Short mmCIF file of C-alpha atoms in Angstrom, two decimals:
data_model
loop_
_atom_site.label_atom_id
_atom_site.label_comp_id
_atom_site.label_asym_id
_atom_site.label_seq_id
_atom_site.Cartn_x
_atom_site.Cartn_y
_atom_site.Cartn_z
CA MET A 123 12.04 47.90 13.11
CA SER A 124 8.73 46.66 11.84
CA ASN A 125 6.02 45.90 14.39
CA THR A 126 4.39 43.23 12.23
CA THR A 127 4.83 39.59 13.32
CA PRO A 128 7.06 37.65 10.94
CA PRO A 129 5.45 34.56 9.42
CA ALA A 130 6.21 31.39 11.34
CA ILE A 131 7.05 29.55 8.13
CA PRO A 132 9.51 31.41 5.92
CA PRO A 133 8.37 31.72 2.32
CA GLY A 134 11.52 30.10 0.88
CA PRO A 135 13.07 30.66 -2.52
CA ARG A 136 11.23 30.43 -5.82
CA LEU A 137 11.43 27.11 -7.59
CA SER A 138 14.14 26.68 -10.15
CA ARG A 139 13.23 25.98 -13.76
CA ALA A 140 14.56 22.42 -13.40
CA THR A 141 12.32 21.77 -10.39
CA ARG A 142 9.30 23.15 -12.23
CA ILE A 143 9.97 20.91 -15.20
CA PHE A 144 10.49 17.93 -12.91
CA ILE A 145 7.18 18.54 -11.14
CA ALA A 146 5.30 18.94 -14.42
CA VAL A 147 6.80 15.77 -15.93
CA TRP A 148 6.42 13.75 -12.73
CA LEU A 149 2.76 14.61 -12.22
CA SER A 150 1.99 14.14 -15.93
CA LEU A 151 3.51 10.66 -15.78
CA PHE A 152 1.44 9.91 -12.72
CA VAL A 153 -1.80 10.94 -14.41
CA LEU A 154 -0.80 9.03 -17.53
CA GLY A 155 -0.09 5.92 -15.44
CA ALA A 156 -3.50 6.21 -13.80
CA LEU A 157 -5.28 6.71 -17.14
CA ASN A 158 -3.38 3.74 -18.54
CA HIS A 159 -5.46 1.41 -16.42
CA ASN A 160 -8.87 2.55 -17.48
CA ILE A 161 -9.37 5.20 -20.12
CA LEU A 162 -6.37 4.82 -22.45
CA PRO A 163 -6.89 1.08 -23.19
CA ARG A 164 -10.49 1.82 -24.16
CA ALA A 165 -9.22 4.51 -26.52
CA GLY A 166 -6.92 1.96 -28.17
CA LEU A 167 -3.80 3.35 -26.51
CA LEU A 168 -1.71 1.32 -24.13
CA LEU A 169 1.59 2.18 -22.50
CA ASN A 170 3.70 -0.69 -21.28
CA LEU A 171 6.95 -0.06 -19.43
CA HIS A 172 7.83 -3.78 -19.52
CA LEU A 173 9.64 -3.44 -16.18
CA PRO A 174 9.02 -5.65 -13.18
CA HIS A 175 6.16 -4.14 -11.16
CA LEU A 176 5.61 -1.50 -13.81
CA ARG A 177 4.42 -3.76 -16.56
CA TYR A 178 0.91 -3.13 -17.79
CA GLY A 179 -1.79 -4.98 -15.88
CA TYR A 180 0.38 -5.44 -12.83
CA VAL A 181 -1.54 -3.10 -10.59
CA MET A 182 -5.08 -1.99 -9.87
CA PHE A 183 -8.05 -4.25 -9.97
CA SER A 184 -11.64 -3.64 -9.13
CA ARG A 185 -13.16 -7.03 -9.65
CA ASN A 186 -13.10 -9.74 -7.03
CA PHE A 187 -12.35 -13.43 -7.18
CA GLY A 188 -15.35 -15.31 -8.50
CA VAL A 189 -14.01 -18.51 -7.01
CA VAL A 190 -12.09 -18.58 -3.75
CA ALA A 191 -10.19 -21.61 -2.52
CA VAL A 192 -9.18 -21.19 1.11
CA PRO A 193 -6.11 -23.34 1.78
CA TYR A 194 -5.75 -25.41 4.94
CA TYR A 195 -3.65 -28.33 6.06
CA LYS A 196 -4.20 -31.11 8.51
CA PRO A 197 -0.98 -32.31 10.19
CA ALA A 198 -0.40 -36.06 10.10
CA ASP A 199 -0.96 -36.33 13.88
CA SER A 200 -4.03 -34.12 14.08
CA GLU A 201 -7.66 -34.02 13.00
CA GLU A 202 -7.83 -30.23 13.06
CA LEU A 203 -7.71 -28.13 9.89
CA ARG A 204 -5.10 -25.40 10.24
CA PRO A 205 -4.57 -22.37 7.97
CA LEU A 206 -1.93 -23.22 5.38
CA ALA A 207 -0.23 -19.93 6.27
CA GLU A 208 1.23 -21.70 9.30
CA LEU A 209 3.61 -23.51 6.95
CA VAL A 210 5.00 -20.20 5.70
CA LYS A 211 7.83 -18.97 7.93
CA THR A 212 7.94 -15.43 6.59
CA PRO A 213 5.69 -13.24 8.73
CA ALA A 214 3.09 -11.02 7.11
CA PRO A 215 1.76 -8.83 9.95
CA PHE A 216 -2.02 -8.57 10.17
CA MET A 217 -2.63 -10.47 6.92
CA LYS A 218 -0.73 -13.74 6.81
CA ARG A 219 -3.73 -16.01 6.17
CA THR A 220 -5.00 -13.80 3.39
CA ARG A 221 -1.58 -13.32 1.82
CA THR A 222 -1.03 -17.07 1.63
CA ALA A 223 -4.53 -17.68 0.29
CA VAL A 224 -4.23 -14.93 -2.32
CA MET A 225 -0.86 -16.26 -3.45
CA VAL A 226 -2.39 -19.71 -3.88
CA LEU A 227 -5.09 -18.16 -6.08
CA MET A 228 -2.86 -15.77 -8.00
CA THR A 229 -0.38 -18.53 -8.84
CA LYS A 230 -3.25 -20.79 -9.89
CA PHE A 231 -2.34 -23.28 -7.14
CA GLU A 232 1.36 -23.52 -8.01
CA TYR A 233 2.18 -21.99 -4.62
CA PHE A 234 -0.04 -24.63 -2.97
CA PHE A 235 2.08 -27.36 -4.54
CA ALA A 236 5.31 -25.47 -3.79
CA LEU A 237 4.51 -25.30 -0.07
CA CYS A 238 4.13 -29.06 0.02
CA GLU A 239 7.57 -29.34 -1.53
CA SER A 240 9.34 -26.78 0.64
CA ALA A 241 7.82 -26.93 4.14
CA PRO A 242 9.29 -29.75 6.26
CA GLU A 243 6.12 -29.94 8.41
CA ALA A 244 4.06 -30.58 5.31
CA HIS A 245 5.29 -34.14 4.84
CA GLY A 246 2.47 -36.54 5.58
CA ALA A 247 -0.04 -33.74 6.05
CA GLU A 248 -3.32 -33.44 4.27
CA PHE A 249 -3.63 -30.29 2.15
CA VAL A 250 -7.19 -29.07 1.83
CA LEU A 251 -8.85 -26.46 -0.33
CA LYS A 252 -12.24 -25.22 0.81
CA LEU A 253 -14.05 -23.82 -2.22
CA HIS A 254 -16.29 -20.80 -2.17
CA ALA A 255 -18.04 -20.14 -5.47
CA PRO A 256 -21.33 -18.27 -5.26
CA GLY A 257 -23.56 -19.13 -8.20
CA ARG A 258 -21.68 -22.36 -8.94
CA PRO A 259 -23.42 -25.03 -6.83
CA GLU A 260 -21.38 -27.82 -8.41
CA ILE A 261 -18.27 -26.67 -6.52
CA ASP A 262 -19.47 -24.20 -3.87
CA ASP A 263 -18.77 -25.23 -0.26
CA GLN A 264 -16.87 -28.31 -1.40
CA TYR A 265 -13.48 -29.54 -0.31
CA ARG A 266 -10.54 -30.76 -2.33
CA ARG A 267 -8.15 -32.97 -0.39
CA TYR A 268 -4.58 -33.92 -1.20
CA LEU A 269 -1.89 -35.88 0.57
CA CYS A 270 1.48 -34.19 0.74
CA TYR A 271 4.03 -36.97 0.50
CA GLN A 272 7.75 -36.47 -0.12
CA GLY A 273 7.19 -33.06 -1.67
CA GLN A 274 4.39 -34.15 -3.99
CA LEU A 275 0.67 -33.63 -3.65
CA TYR A 276 -1.58 -36.59 -4.41
CA ALA A 277 -5.29 -35.96 -4.96
CA GLU A 278 -7.74 -37.86 -2.75
CA LYS A 279 -9.62 -38.78 -5.90
CA ALA A 280 -7.74 -39.27 -9.13
CA GLU A 281 -10.34 -37.40 -11.19
CA GLN A 282 -10.37 -34.45 -8.81
CA LYS A 283 -9.64 -31.28 -10.70
CA LEU A 284 -8.62 -27.93 -9.37
CA PRO A 285 -11.31 -25.30 -9.91
CA ASP A 286 -11.16 -22.85 -12.77
CA LEU A 287 -10.57 -19.53 -11.08
CA GLY A 288 -11.50 -17.41 -14.03
CA LEU A 289 -8.48 -15.19 -13.41
CA MET B 1066 -2.94 31.01 -21.63
CA LEU B 1067 -3.52 30.80 -17.91
CA LYS B 1068 -4.71 34.00 -16.33
CA LYS B 1069 -2.14 35.48 -13.99
CA GLN B 1070 -4.21 34.88 -10.83
CA ASN B 1071 -4.77 31.22 -11.76
CA ARG B 1072 -1.08 30.82 -12.46
CA ASN B 1073 -0.29 32.35 -9.08
CA TYR B 1074 -2.73 29.99 -7.40
CA LEU B 1075 -1.08 27.02 -9.11
CA THR B 1076 2.48 28.07 -8.29
CA SER B 1077 1.57 28.99 -4.72
CA ALA B 1078 0.72 25.35 -4.14
CA PHE B 1079 4.33 24.44 -4.94
CA GLU B 1080 6.49 27.43 -4.08
CA GLY B 1081 7.65 28.24 -0.60
CA THR B 1082 7.99 26.14 2.52
CA TYR B 1083 5.79 23.84 4.54
CA PRO B 1084 5.76 22.85 8.23
CA ALA B 1085 8.24 20.08 8.84
CA GLY B 1086 5.99 18.12 11.17
CA PRO B 1087 3.31 16.75 8.82
CA LEU B 1088 5.77 15.91 6.05
CA GLY B 1089 8.19 14.35 8.53
CA LEU B 1090 5.39 12.32 10.09
CA TYR B 1091 4.35 11.13 6.65
CA ARG B 1092 7.95 10.10 5.83
CA PHE B 1093 8.19 8.29 9.16
CA LEU B 1094 4.95 6.36 8.62
CA VAL B 1095 5.77 5.46 5.02
CA TYR B 1096 9.14 4.00 6.06
CA ALA B 1097 7.47 2.25 9.01
CA GLY B 1098 4.96 0.71 6.61
CA ILE B 1099 7.78 -0.27 4.24
CA LEU B 1100 9.71 -1.94 7.05
CA ILE B 1101 6.67 -3.85 8.32
CA HIS B 1102 5.98 -4.98 4.76
CA PHE B 1103 9.44 -5.79 3.43
CA ALA B 1104 11.57 -6.62 6.46
CA PRO B 1105 10.13 -10.13 6.99
CA SER B 1106 11.06 -11.27 3.48
CA LEU B 1107 14.47 -9.59 3.74
CA ILE B 1108 15.14 -11.37 7.04
CA PHE B 1109 13.78 -14.78 5.98
CA LEU B 1110 16.03 -14.69 2.94
CA GLU B 1111 16.24 -18.43 2.37
CA GLU B 1112 12.47 -18.84 2.15
CA ASN B 1113 12.05 -15.92 -0.23
CA TYR B 1114 15.25 -15.55 -2.21
CA GLY B 1115 17.02 -18.89 -1.94
CA SER B 1116 17.99 -20.35 -5.30
CA ARG B 1117 15.35 -23.11 -5.06
CA VAL B 1118 12.36 -21.16 -3.81
CA PHE B 1119 9.12 -20.87 -5.69
CA ARG B 1120 8.96 -17.67 -7.70
CA MET B 1121 6.62 -16.18 -10.20
CA PRO B 1122 8.48 -15.74 -13.47
CA GLU B 1123 5.68 -13.83 -15.13
CA TRP B 1124 6.07 -11.11 -12.52
CA ASN B 1125 9.76 -10.75 -13.14
CA THR B 1126 11.65 -10.12 -16.33
CA PHE B 1127 15.30 -9.26 -16.62
CA LEU B 1128 16.12 -9.21 -12.90
CA PHE B 1129 14.58 -12.62 -12.44
CA ASP B 1130 17.26 -14.41 -14.43
CA PHE B 1131 20.10 -12.88 -12.42
CA LEU B 1132 19.02 -14.30 -9.09
CA PRO B 1133 20.67 -17.74 -9.23
CA ALA B 1134 23.96 -16.07 -10.23
CA ILE B 1135 24.13 -13.93 -7.08
CA PRO B 1136 26.28 -15.48 -4.32
CA GLU B 1137 24.46 -16.02 -1.03
CA GLU B 1138 26.84 -13.68 0.83
CA ALA B 1139 26.11 -10.90 -1.63
CA LEU B 1140 22.39 -11.46 -1.20
CA VAL B 1141 22.72 -11.19 2.60
CA ALA B 1142 24.79 -8.01 2.24
CA LEU B 1143 22.28 -6.47 -0.17
CA SER B 1144 19.43 -7.36 2.13
CA ALA B 1145 21.20 -5.83 5.15
CA LEU B 1146 22.01 -2.68 3.18
CA THR B 1147 18.41 -2.33 2.04
CA LEU B 1148 17.09 -2.79 5.56
CA LEU B 1149 19.63 -0.34 6.94
CA ALA B 1150 18.61 2.27 4.36
CA CYS B 1151 14.97 1.85 5.37
CA VAL B 1152 15.86 2.27 9.05
CA THR B 1153 17.91 5.40 8.38
CA GLY B 1154 15.02 6.66 6.22
CA LEU B 1155 12.66 6.02 9.14
CA LEU B 1156 14.93 8.00 11.45
CA GLY B 1157 15.40 10.77 8.91
CA LEU B 1158 19.14 10.20 8.61
CA LEU B 1159 20.77 10.78 5.20
CA PRO B 1160 17.34 11.17 3.60
CA ARG B 1161 18.50 11.23 -0.03
CA THR B 1162 20.93 8.32 0.30
CA SER B 1163 18.38 6.31 2.30
CA ALA B 1164 15.75 6.79 -0.38
CA ILE B 1165 18.12 5.89 -3.24
CA VAL B 1166 19.65 2.80 -1.60
CA GLY B 1167 16.38 1.70 -0.01
CA GLY B 1168 14.38 2.28 -3.18
CA LEU B 1169 16.78 0.42 -5.44
CA GLY B 1170 17.17 -2.43 -2.96
CA LEU B 1171 13.45 -2.88 -2.42
CA TYR B 1172 12.74 -2.71 -6.14
CA ALA B 1173 15.41 -5.29 -6.89
CA PHE B 1174 14.29 -7.71 -4.18
CA ALA B 1175 10.63 -7.34 -5.08
CA SER B 1176 11.60 -8.10 -8.66
CA PHE B 1177 13.69 -11.14 -7.71
CA ASN B 1178 10.65 -12.57 -6.04
CA SER B 1179 7.50 -10.78 -5.00
CA ILE B 1180 5.62 -13.76 -3.63
CA SER B 1181 5.73 -12.33 -0.10
CA VAL B 1182 5.54 -8.66 -0.90
CA GLN B 1183 3.31 -8.10 -3.92
CA THR B 1184 0.51 -5.65 -3.27
CA LEU B 1185 -1.02 -2.68 -5.07
CA ALA B 1186 0.64 -0.27 -2.65
CA LEU B 1187 4.04 -1.15 -4.16
CA SER B 1188 3.36 1.12 -7.11
CA SER B 1189 3.06 3.99 -4.63
CA VAL B 1190 6.35 3.01 -2.98
CA TRP B 1191 8.06 3.14 -6.39
CA ALA B 1192 6.76 6.70 -6.74
CA ILE B 1193 7.37 8.02 -3.21
CA LEU B 1194 10.95 6.88 -2.68
CA PRO B 1195 12.24 8.43 -5.95
CA LEU B 1196 10.61 11.68 -4.89
CA PHE B 1197 12.42 11.57 -1.54
CA ALA B 1198 15.59 10.71 -3.46
CA VAL B 1199 15.28 13.62 -5.87
CA SER B 1200 14.22 16.20 -3.28
CA GLY B 1201 16.22 15.00 -0.29
CA ALA B 1202 13.27 16.28 1.74
CA GLY B 1203 11.10 14.76 4.42
CA SER B 1204 13.59 14.60 7.26
CA GLU B 1205 12.96 18.14 8.52
CA GLY B 1206 10.51 16.78 11.07
CA PHE B 1207 10.07 13.54 13.07
CA SER B 1208 13.75 12.78 12.66
CA VAL B 1209 16.95 12.53 14.61
CA SER B 1210 18.16 15.81 13.11
CA ALA B 1211 14.93 17.56 14.13
CA LEU B 1212 15.33 16.29 17.68
CA TRP B 1213 18.96 17.43 17.66
CA ARG B 1214 17.96 20.92 16.51
CA ARG B 1215 15.34 21.07 19.20
CA TYR B 1216 17.86 19.93 21.81
CA LYS B 1217 20.23 22.68 20.65
CA GLY B 1218 17.40 25.22 20.84
CA ARG B 1219 17.43 25.92 17.12
CA ALA B 1220 14.27 26.56 15.13
CA PRO B 1221 13.09 23.64 13.02
CA ARG B 1222 13.93 23.66 9.33
CA PRO B 1223 10.82 23.99 7.17
CA ALA B 1224 10.29 21.54 4.33
CA PRO B 1225 9.99 22.47 0.64
CA LYS B 1226 6.33 22.90 -0.16
CA TRP B 1227 6.54 21.34 -3.61
CA VAL B 1228 7.45 17.94 -2.15
CA ARG B 1229 4.39 18.01 0.08
CA THR B 1230 2.17 19.04 -2.84
CA VAL B 1231 3.54 16.41 -5.23
CA LEU B 1232 3.21 13.68 -2.58
CA LEU B 1233 -0.35 14.72 -1.85
CA ALA B 1234 -1.16 14.89 -5.56
CA GLN B 1235 0.30 11.42 -6.16
CA VAL B 1236 -1.82 9.87 -3.45
CA LEU B 1237 -4.99 11.71 -4.38
CA ILE B 1238 -4.59 10.99 -8.10
CA GLY B 1239 -4.10 7.29 -7.37
CA PHE B 1240 -7.06 7.30 -5.01
CA PHE B 1241 -9.32 9.19 -7.42
CA PHE B 1242 -8.48 6.97 -10.39
CA ALA B 1243 -9.09 3.87 -8.28
CA GLY B 1244 -12.63 5.26 -8.09
CA VAL B 1245 -12.72 5.87 -11.86
CA GLU B 1246 -11.53 2.30 -12.40
CA LYS B 1247 -14.32 1.01 -10.18
CA VAL B 1248 -17.02 3.00 -11.95
CA MET B 1249 -15.76 1.73 -15.32
CA ALA B 1250 -15.91 -1.81 -13.94
CA GLY B 1251 -19.56 -1.38 -13.00
CA TRP B 1252 -19.38 -0.11 -9.45
CA PRO B 1253 -21.43 0.62 -7.42
CA MET B 1254 -24.35 -1.30 -8.99
CA SER B 1255 -22.25 -4.44 -9.52
CA ASN B 1256 -22.28 -4.64 -5.70
CA GLU B 1257 -18.72 -5.96 -5.53
CA MET B 1258 -18.61 -5.13 -1.83
CA TYR B 1259 -21.33 -7.71 -1.26
CA PHE B 1260 -19.07 -10.37 -2.76
CA VAL B 1261 -16.10 -9.20 -0.68
CA LEU B 1262 -18.15 -9.18 2.52
CA ASN B 1263 -19.31 -12.70 1.74
CA TYR B 1264 -15.86 -14.18 1.38
CA PRO B 1265 -15.49 -17.25 3.58
CA LYS B 1266 -13.70 -17.37 6.90
CA ASP B 1267 -9.90 -17.27 6.84
CA PHE B 1268 -9.92 -15.22 3.65
CA MET B 1269 -9.70 -11.44 3.43
CA MET B 1270 -12.33 -10.60 6.07
CA ARG B 1271 -11.24 -10.15 9.67
CA ASP B 1272 -12.75 -12.61 12.14
CA TRP B 1273 -14.88 -10.10 14.06
CA THR B 1274 -16.92 -9.31 10.96
CA PHE B 1275 -18.49 -12.77 11.09
CA ALA B 1276 -20.23 -11.74 14.30
CA LEU B 1277 -22.23 -9.16 12.32
CA PRO B 1278 -24.47 -11.05 9.86
CA PHE B 1279 -26.04 -7.83 8.52
CA LEU B 1280 -22.67 -6.98 6.93
CA ARG B 1281 -23.19 -9.87 4.52
CA THR B 1282 -26.55 -8.66 3.19
CA ARG B 1283 -26.95 -7.24 -0.32
CA GLU B 1284 -28.15 -3.94 1.14
CA ALA B 1285 -25.03 -3.49 3.27
CA GLY B 1286 -22.87 -4.38 0.28
CA LEU B 1287 -24.61 -1.83 -1.91
CA VAL B 1288 -24.35 0.91 0.71
CA LEU B 1289 -20.64 0.24 1.13
CA SER B 1290 -20.12 0.08 -2.66
CA VAL B 1291 -21.78 3.48 -3.08
CA LEU B 1292 -19.84 4.88 -0.15
CA THR B 1293 -16.54 3.58 -1.51
CA VAL B 1294 -17.07 5.14 -4.92
CA PHE B 1295 -18.24 8.39 -3.35
CA VAL B 1296 -15.21 8.60 -1.08
CA GLU B 1297 -12.75 7.74 -3.87
CA LEU B 1298 -14.20 10.19 -6.38
CA VAL B 1299 -15.35 13.08 -4.25
CA VAL B 1300 -13.26 13.24 -1.08
CA PRO B 1301 -9.95 14.00 -2.91
CA LEU B 1302 -11.62 17.11 -4.31
CA LEU B 1303 -13.09 18.07 -0.95
CA LEU B 1304 -9.68 17.67 0.67
CA VAL B 1305 -8.11 20.35 -1.47
CA TRP B 1306 -10.97 22.81 -0.89
CA ARG B 1307 -10.44 24.67 2.35
CA PRO B 1308 -14.07 24.92 3.58
CA THR B 1309 -14.57 21.15 3.39
CA ARG B 1310 -11.01 20.08 4.21
CA LEU B 1311 -11.45 19.11 7.84
CA VAL B 1312 -14.64 17.10 7.23
CA ALA B 1313 -13.07 15.44 4.18
CA PHE B 1314 -10.01 14.57 6.26
CA LEU B 1315 -12.18 12.88 8.89
CA VAL B 1316 -14.10 10.93 6.21
CA PHE B 1317 -10.83 9.93 4.52
CA GLU B 1318 -9.36 8.67 7.81
CA GLY B 1319 -12.60 6.89 8.69
CA PHE B 1320 -12.60 5.19 5.31
CA PHE B 1321 -9.09 3.78 5.72
CA ALA B 1322 -9.66 2.87 9.35
CA GLY B 1323 -12.78 0.98 8.23
CA VAL B 1324 -10.87 -0.81 5.47
CA VAL B 1325 -8.03 -2.03 7.70
CA ALA B 1326 -10.43 -2.92 10.51
CA THR B 1327 -12.58 -5.03 8.19
CA LEU B 1328 -10.19 -6.47 5.64
CA GLU B 1329 -6.81 -8.16 5.95
CA VAL B 1330 -4.93 -5.65 3.80
CA PRO B 1331 -1.23 -4.84 4.08
CA PRO B 1332 -0.32 -2.24 6.71
CA LEU B 1333 1.75 -0.62 3.93
CA PHE B 1334 -1.47 0.32 2.16
CA TYR B 1335 -2.68 2.15 5.26
CA ALA B 1336 0.71 3.77 5.93
CA ILE B 1337 0.87 5.27 2.44
CA TYR B 1338 -2.69 6.46 2.00
CA ALA B 1339 -4.21 7.38 5.37
CA PRO B 1340 -1.55 9.80 6.67
CA ALA B 1341 -1.19 11.49 3.26
CA ALA B 1342 -4.35 13.48 4.00
CA LEU B 1343 -2.39 15.34 6.68
CA LEU B 1344 -0.53 16.96 3.80
CA ALA B 1345 -3.78 18.48 2.52
CA PHE B 1346 -3.62 21.02 5.34
CA THR B 1347 -1.75 24.15 4.40
CA ALA B 1348 0.84 25.94 6.51
CA ALA B 1349 -1.87 28.46 7.43
CA ASP B 1350 -4.15 25.61 8.55
CA TRP B 1351 -1.45 24.20 10.80
CA GLU B 1352 -0.76 27.63 12.21
CA ARG B 1353 -4.44 28.12 12.94
CA TYR B 1354 -4.75 24.74 14.64
CA GLY B 1355 -1.52 25.39 16.54
CA SER B 1356 -2.92 28.68 17.83
CA PHE B 1357 -6.22 27.03 18.71
CA PHE B 1358 -4.57 24.32 20.77
CA ALA B 1359 -2.23 26.87 22.36
CA ARG B 1360 -5.24 28.93 23.45
CA ARG B 1361 -6.88 25.80 24.85
CA LYS B 1362 -3.73 24.99 26.73
CA GLU B 1363 -3.47 28.54 28.01
CA ALA B 1364 -7.06 28.42 29.17
CA GLY B 1365 -6.14 25.26 31.03
CA GLY B 1366 -3.31 27.25 32.70
CA GLY B 1367 0.47 27.14 32.78
CA HIS B 1368 1.40 28.21 29.27
CA ASP B 1369 2.87 31.43 27.95
CA GLY B 1370 0.35 31.46 25.12
CA SER B 1371 2.73 31.87 22.22
CA ALA B 1372 2.23 29.26 19.57
CA SER B 1373 2.91 29.05 15.91
CA ALA B 1374 3.29 26.53 13.16
CA ALA B 1375 6.93 26.33 14.18
CA GLU B 1376 5.80 24.43 17.27
CA LEU B 1377 4.26 21.81 15.06
CA GLN B 1378 7.46 21.19 13.22
CA VAL B 1379 9.10 18.50 15.33
#
C-alpha cells in the first residue's frame, strides 16, 4: 500500500477526440463572434447569422444615448408625475424604470404610444417625456406633453415633434 | 507545431476533473439570474405574448410570424415547461434536459417578443445553456443530487474540467472584447462614463448616486472610463495567471459590484459575469484555500483538521 495521499480530485479520463473538436470549434466561434463586432467589420468582413438575437448588430454597444427622454405619466386625478414604468405590469427586478425608458428609446417612442393603447390606467392621463440632451440647448431639459385618450396620444402642441434620438 | 510542454499546458486546462462546488454554484447563480430575468414575462403572458401586444418586428424574424398562430393554451403550456426547466436547472435536476428544454423555450419566447427581456447578457445565455446541454455538467455541486450524496455519506462527484474552462473562457473572451470594442469606439478619452453618470434621474443611474455630486464631474467620468477599460482588458489576463489571480478576482468582483450598485442593469448580467471568476481558481487553488480555512477552524478548536477540495464540493 502506498503511503502517499491520494489527490482529493481524481484526474478523470482523457478527453475524447469528439470533445476536443467540440471545444476547439466552440471557442473559435466565440472568438469569431467577438471579433465580428469590432475588428472584422473594419476589415471588410461581416458574419451575419440572421437569427433572432444572433443577427449582426444585435448585441454589444459602447456608445451612449446622446438624447434621453425619460417617460412619465400624470394620472387624470393627480398632479404628480409618476414613472411610466408603473403602467407596465410585468416586473423587472431592480431595473423597471430604466427598462421601460430604454424600451421607449430603442423603439423610437413606439412603445410610449403602445402603453397608452394597452394600459387601462393610461386613459385620461398625461404622458410626459422629459428630455435630456447635453449640447443641444434647444431641447435639453424640456418637456413634451401628450394626452392619452382612448388609446391615442395627442400632443399638447400640434407642432410638437419627438426628438431625433440619433440611434 | 506546438512544443510538447505548451501542448501539455493547454490540454491540462481542459483534461481531468474540477471541484463540483464552484461550477455548481455558477450553474445555480446563472439559472437564478435567468429566472429573475425571464420569469416575469413568462408569468405575465398576456402583456408580453398576447396576440395584440406591442412587439418589435425588427428584432424577430421567422419565429415572429408564428406567434399569432399559436393557441393560447399551447403558449401557457410552453411557458410553464420553460419555467419548470429553469427551476430544475436551478436545482441541478436532469441537467441536460433542463438546459435543452429551458434553452429552447427561452430562445423561442425571447424571439416571439423581447420587449421585456432584451439585454446584452442574453447572448451569454445562448452560449451557456447549450454548453450545459452538450456536457450535461454543472449539477455535481449545489444541487439536489449533491445534497443526496452528502446525506448518504458518499463523496461528491467531481465536474469535468473542460466545462469549467470553456465557461470561463466564454465569459473572459466576452469581457475582454467588450474592452476592445470600447477602445475602438474611443474609450477612455471619449469619457463616455461622464455621459452615463450625468443621465437624468429615473434613468439608468440608481437614486443614491444623485447624493454624490462629484460622481458627475468630468474627472470622475474619466477616471471611471480608464478604470473600466483597464479592468476589461487586463483583469481577464491577470485572472488566468496564478500569482495575480486572487487580486484580479477581488478587482473583478469589485467592478461588477460597483456596476450593479450604480447602474440599473439586469441582475442577469451580474449573475453571468461576476461569479464566473470563481472558475478561474484551479482545483489546486481550492484545495489550498480549503486547507487554509480548515487550519483556521482547527486553530479555533473543535475540528479534526482534515480538509480537502472534496469538502468544497457541495
